Backbone as a ProteinNet text record, in pm:
[ID]
protein_1_A
[PRIMARY]
MEAGIKFKTVSEYFSSFPESTREILEVLRSTIKQEAPNAQEVISYNMPAFKANSVLVYYAAHQGHIGFYPTSTPIGVFKQELTAYKFSKGAIQFPIDKPLPVDLIRRMVKFRVQQDSEKAGKKK
[TERTIARY]
20769.7	20697	20655.9	20554.5	20514.5	20536	20585.3	20592.1	20446.3	20456.5	20310.1	20207.4	20266.2	20157.1	20178.7	20047.3	20027.9	20046.7	20137.1	20127.3	20029.6	19915.4	19829.6	19867.1	19880.1	19954.8	20045.1	20177.8	20241	20203.5	20113.7	20056.6	20071.9	20008.5	19993	20130.4	20239.5	20369.7	20410.9	20436.7	20440.4	20398.3	20269	20196.3	20256.2	20304.2	20385.9	20488	20563	20686.3	20668.5	20758	20746.3	20799.3	20743.6	20730.5	20913.2	20960	21147.5	21162	21146.7	21141.6	21058.2	20925.1	20821.7	20882.2	20973.5	21004.5	21140.3	21221.2	21341.3	21234.8	21132.8	21072.8	21029.3	20972.2	20899.7	20993.9	21125.3	21239.8	21284.1	21276.1	21330.6	21218.9	21112.7	20988.9	20986.4	20985.9	21003.2	21102.5	21190.1	21319.5	21305.6	21265.2	21226	21127.8	21023.8	20908.4	20927.8	21068.8	21124.1	21177.3	21215.4	21305.7	21223.8	21138.6	21050.2	20897	20884	20726	20622.5	20663.7	20541.4	20529.4	20648.9	20627	20508.3	20440.7	20365.5	20416.4	20363.4	20403.3	20314.7	20419.7	20349.5	20374.5	20314.9	20418.7	20413.8	20533.5	20606.9	20695.9	20683.8	20761.1	20740	20606.2	20573.7	20668.5	20694.1	20775.7	20730.8	20768.5	20721	20826.1	20764.8	20817.9	20774.8	20869.3	20809.2	20832.8	20755.7	20706.2	20691.9	20786.5	20730.1	20709	20800.1	20794	20827.8	20891.9	20955.1	20939.4	20995.6	21022.9	21195.5	21124.5	21268	21347.5	21291.7	21363.1	21303.9	21316.7	21219	21267.9	21248	21321	21234.9	21294.4	21227.1	21313.8	21223	21288.3	21299	21452.1	21503.9	21504.2	21582.8	21653.3	21768.2	21800.5	21863	21921.4	21872.4	21876.1	21790.2	21782.2	21720.8	21759.6	21677.6	21752.9	21709	21738.1	21757.3	21801.7	21687.2	21714.2	21702.2	21811.8	21775.9	21819.8	21826.1	21875.3	22037.5	22101.7	22224.3	22306.4	22259.2	22345.2	22359.1	22305.2	22356.1	22444.7	22424.2	22539.4	22656.1	22675.1	22814.5	22834.3	22754.6	22801.9	22828.7	22764.6	22786	22902.9	22936.3	23026.1	23129.2	23161.9	23290.1	23218.6	23096.2	23017.1	22934.6	22981.9	22866.8	22998.3	23114.1	23226.5	23178.3	23119.7	23068.8	22935	22887.6	22763.8	22759.8	22715	22737.9	22638.3	22694	22597.2	22638.7	22590.8	22569.8	22508.1	22524.5	22486.6	22377	22260.7	22122.8	22031.6	22144.3	22100.5	22214.3	22172.8	22222.4	22156.4	22251.1	22171	22271.3	22128.6	22206.9	22137.5	22227.9	22181.2	22116.7	22016.2	21888.5	21944.6	22051.5	22111.9	22180	22188.1	22288.6	22199.3	22213.1	22106.2	22141.8	22004.7	22051	22138.1	22165.1	22279.9	22157.4	22111.5	21995.6	22040.7	22134.2	22170.6	22236.3	22308.2	22364	22172.8	22114.1	21968.9	21930.2	21930.8	21808.8	21932.1	22068.8	22134.4	22071.9	22087.6	22091.6	21920.9	21838.1	21692.4	21657	21747.4	21738	21830	21932.8	21976.8	21869.6	21770.2	21699.1	21608.3	21562.2	21439.9	21506.9	21626.3	21652.1	21709.4	21748.7	21763.7	21646	21524.1	21423.5	21327.7	21321.3	21287.2	21393.3	21496.9	21574	21515.5	21520.7	21466.7	21376.2	21263.3	21146.9	21112.2	21209.4	21200.1	21252.9	21331.3	21401.8	21274.4	21180.6	21115.6	21010.3	20985.8	20846.5	20896.9
3985	3971.1	3872.8	3840.5	3693.5	3633.4	3550.7	3554.6	3533.2	3550	3558.2	3670.1	3751.8	3869	3971.1	4027.1	4120.4	4239.7	4345.9	4461.3	4536.1	4633.3	4714.1	4884.8	4883.8	5063.8	5019.2	5126.2	5123.1	5085.1	5151.2	5155.8	4987.4	4929.6	4775.6	4734.5	4712.5	4707.5	4720.7	4850.8	4877.1	4785.3	4789	4713.3	4559.5	4500.1	4355.1	4358	4451.2	4443.8	4472.3	4468.2	4486.4	4624.1	4708.2	4810.5	4924	4822.9	4887.5	4920.3	4801.3	4785.7	4899.4	4928.2	5042.6	5197.2	5206.1	5342.8	5397.2	5277.8	5325.3	5318.7	5279.2	5293.1	5419.8	5464.7	5605.3	5738.2	5668.4	5810	5777.8	5675.5	5658	5758.5	5674.2	5737.3	5880.2	5968.4	6091.4	6153	6128.2	6178.9	6189.8	6065.6	6097.1	6163.4	6184.7	6279.3	6405.1	6471	6582.3	6616.5	6534.1	6567.7	6581.6	6472.6	6455.6	6478.1	6589.8	6614.7	6583	6620.3	6591.9	6468.8	6387.3	6213.2	6151.4	6058.9	5990.9	5811.6	5802.2	5719.4	5560.3	5461.4	5324.3	5229.6	5121.6	4957.3	4926.1	4887.8	4833.4	4717.9	4581.2	4478.1	4434.3	4492.8	4450.9	4516.2	4640.5	4723	4898.5	4935.3	5095.1	5148.6	5234.7	5340.2	5451.8	5522.4	5698.6	5734.6	5787.4	5774	5914.2	6018.7	6093.3	6081.4	6118.7	6098.8	5935.6	5910.7	5734.8	5743.3	5583.2	5554	5586.1	5670.6	5766.9	5671.7	5575.8	5514.3	5401.8	5293.4	5186.7	5174.9	5105.9	5065.2	4949.2	4892.6	4771.6	4710.3	4634.6	4581.8	4424.1	4404.3	4261.1	4266.9	4100.6	4062.5	4149.5	4223.4	4230.9	4404.1	4400.6	4581	4602	4766.8	4790.3	4808.7	4765.2	4788	4925.9	4951	5135.5	5081.1	5161.6	5120	5245.8	5319.6	5463.5	5436.2	5335.1	5316	5309.1	5278.2	5264.9	5409.7	5478.9	5626.6	5651.4	5711.2	5777.3	5682.3	5524	5479	5452.9	5452	5544.3	5666	5761.6	5885.2	5931	5824.2	5854.5	5731.9	5663.8	5573.4	5555.7	5680.9	5765.8	5724	5771.1	5773.6	5605.6	5542.6	5435.4	5298.9	5358.3	5202.5	5157	5243.4	5159.7	5088.7	5078.6	5015.8	4856	4788.6	4643.3	4750.1	4697.5	4802.3	4678.9	4720.6	4688.6	4756.6	4738.8	4851.1	4879	4828.6	4876.8	4905.8	4863.2	4832.6	4857.5	4918	4962.9	4846.1	4827.2	4772.8	4841.2	4936.8	4986.4	4890.9	4913.9	4728.2	4839.7	4748.5	4748.9	4834.7	4773.8	4807.8	4963.1	4972.3	5136	5261.6	5359.1	5475	5503.3	5514.9	5559.4	5677.4	5650.3	5781.6	5926.1	5975.6	6033.2	6186	6229.3	6305.9	6240.8	6136.8	6065.8	6030	5966	5960.6	6056.5	6160	6317.4	6323	6343.6	6360.9	6283.1	6167.1	6077.1	6102.9	6099.8	6122.9	6264.4	6373.6	6501.9	6462.6	6354.8	6336.5	6292.7	6211.9	6115.9	6221.5	6288.4	6409.9	6480.7	6530.6	6607.5	6522.2	6415.6	6322.3	6290.5	6270.5	6220	6334.1	6466.2	6601.1	6608.7	6601.8	6593.8	6534.4	6428.1	6269.9	6327.6	6359.9	6415.4	6484	6570	6723.8	6715.3	6543.2	6555.1	6483.6	6387.4	6380	6441.5	6539.9	6679.3	6717.4
1828.9	1761.2	1712.6	1662.1	1637.7	1500.7	1429.4	1277.8	1211.1	1128.5	1036.1	1071.1	1139.2	1147.6	1042.4	996	849.5	943.1	961.3	1039.4	918.8	978.2	876.2	924.8	1062.4	1064.5	1166.7	1212.7	1259.9	1390.9	1463.6	1609.6	1678.2	1533.4	1560.8	1553.3	1486.3	1458.2	1626.6	1658.7	1799.9	1900.5	1895.7	1990.8	2013.4	1939.5	1929.4	1973.9	2063.7	2139.4	2238.7	2356.3	2477.3	2513.7	2617.6	2625.4	2590.5	2655.6	2653	2504.8	2400.6	2263	2218	2200.5	2209.3	2236.3	2339.5	2386.7	2296.9	2263.8	2159.2	2027.8	1954.6	1860	1818.5	1925.6	1953	1950.9	1974.7	1990.7	1813	1763.7	1644	1553.4	1551.9	1475.9	1505.1	1629.7	1662.8	1570	1586.9	1532.2	1395.2	1284.2	1127	1129	1182.4	1212.4	1213.3	1293.2	1290.2	1133.8	1095	1006.3	829.7	832	725.4	797.4	835	905.2	784.8	637.3	538.7	475.4	535.2	492.6	589.1	471.3	533.7	599.5	748.5	783.1	708.6	681.5	588.2	682.6	653.8	677.4	523.5	515.9	394.6	428.7	337.7	375.3	505.9	575.1	714.9	816.7	785.6	893.6	833.7	974.7	968.8	870.7	788	658.7	676.2	633.5	582.3	429.1	377.4	239.5	218.6	128.2	48.3	-113.9	-166	-320.4	-352.6	-251.6	-263.2	-107	-74	87.4	102.1	210.3	260.8	371.2	458.7	546.9	569.3	627.8	681.3	789.9	924.3	1051.4	1102.5	1178.3	1266.1	1357.3	1463	1593.1	1543.7	1573.7	1585.1	1740.1	1758.6	1853.2	1899.9	1973.5	2007.9	1941.2	1850.9	1782.5	1688	1650.5	1578.4	1417	1370.7	1243.3	1159.9	1100.3	1007.6	878.2	759.8	636.9	595.7	556.6	483.5	338.1	317.2	134.7	133.2	-2	41.3	-2.6	-26.7	-29	72.8	159.3	273.7	318.3	331.1	447.7	377.6	217.2	186.1	212.1	206.8	266	402.8	474.1	644.6	679.5	574.7	613	733.7	745.5	866.4	1001.2	974.9	1134.2	1193.6	1083.9	1085.2	1180.7	1137.2	1208.6	1353.1	1417.5	1542.5	1579.5	1479.1	1402.2	1345.6	1334.3	1213.2	1079.5	976.9	873.3	765.4	622.4	531.4	400.3	272.4	174.7	203.3	270.4	306.3	410.1	535.7	635.2	764.1	853.9	997.2	1092.5	1179.5	1328.3	1455.2	1524.1	1644.8	1750.2	1859.7	1946	2041.5	2066.5	2163.5	2342.3	2327.5	2485.4	2479.7	2398.8	2387.6	2327.6	2319	2290.1	2174.3	2140.7	1965.8	1950.5	1788.1	1800.2	1692.2	1784.1	1735.2	1637.4	1646.3	1552	1426.9	1444.6	1291.3	1240.8	1277.6	1208	1172.3	1249	1191.4	1041.6	1076.7	915.7	842.2	869.7	746.5	703.2	780.9	724.8	667.6	722	641.8	513	461.4	382.4	252.5	310.1	224.3	194.2	268.1	231.7	66.1	123.3	5.4	-111	-97	-220.6	-272.9	-216.1	-254.6	-318.4	-265	-374.7	-462.2	-506.3	-608.8	-681.1	-647.6	-754.9	-794.9	-730.2	-771.4	-842.4	-842.2	-940.8	-1038.7	-1097.8	-1190.3	-1283.1	-1212.8	-1287.1	-1355.8	-1289.3	-1367	-1482.5
[MASK]
++++++++++++++++++++++++++++++++++++++++++++++++++++++++++++++++++++++++++++++++++++++++++++++++++++++++++++++++++++++++++++

């Protein structure tokens, strides 16, 4: 990815990477879409994100890994299952040379959809 590019669409973001990276991003994208079918795809902080009432998750390709940003709560909830990965309060790094943990990602997205829905319900 070239520095300084401001992406307007997810397709534009994807097209800035080699095919092997795009394939991984597509797997992640379709996994998120399956669990959050009503969420809107957006570019936020210059990376792809899925938004319902608020942003559910962000993701991005980096040198050597795919960054997945589901916010801090799911990282705490799923912490025991994340021990094989580098992670912090708000980010998880999935090595680019290993298969994505699709089932774990699916459950984290499902958790975020539920959390977002409950939070939106309280605002009404």
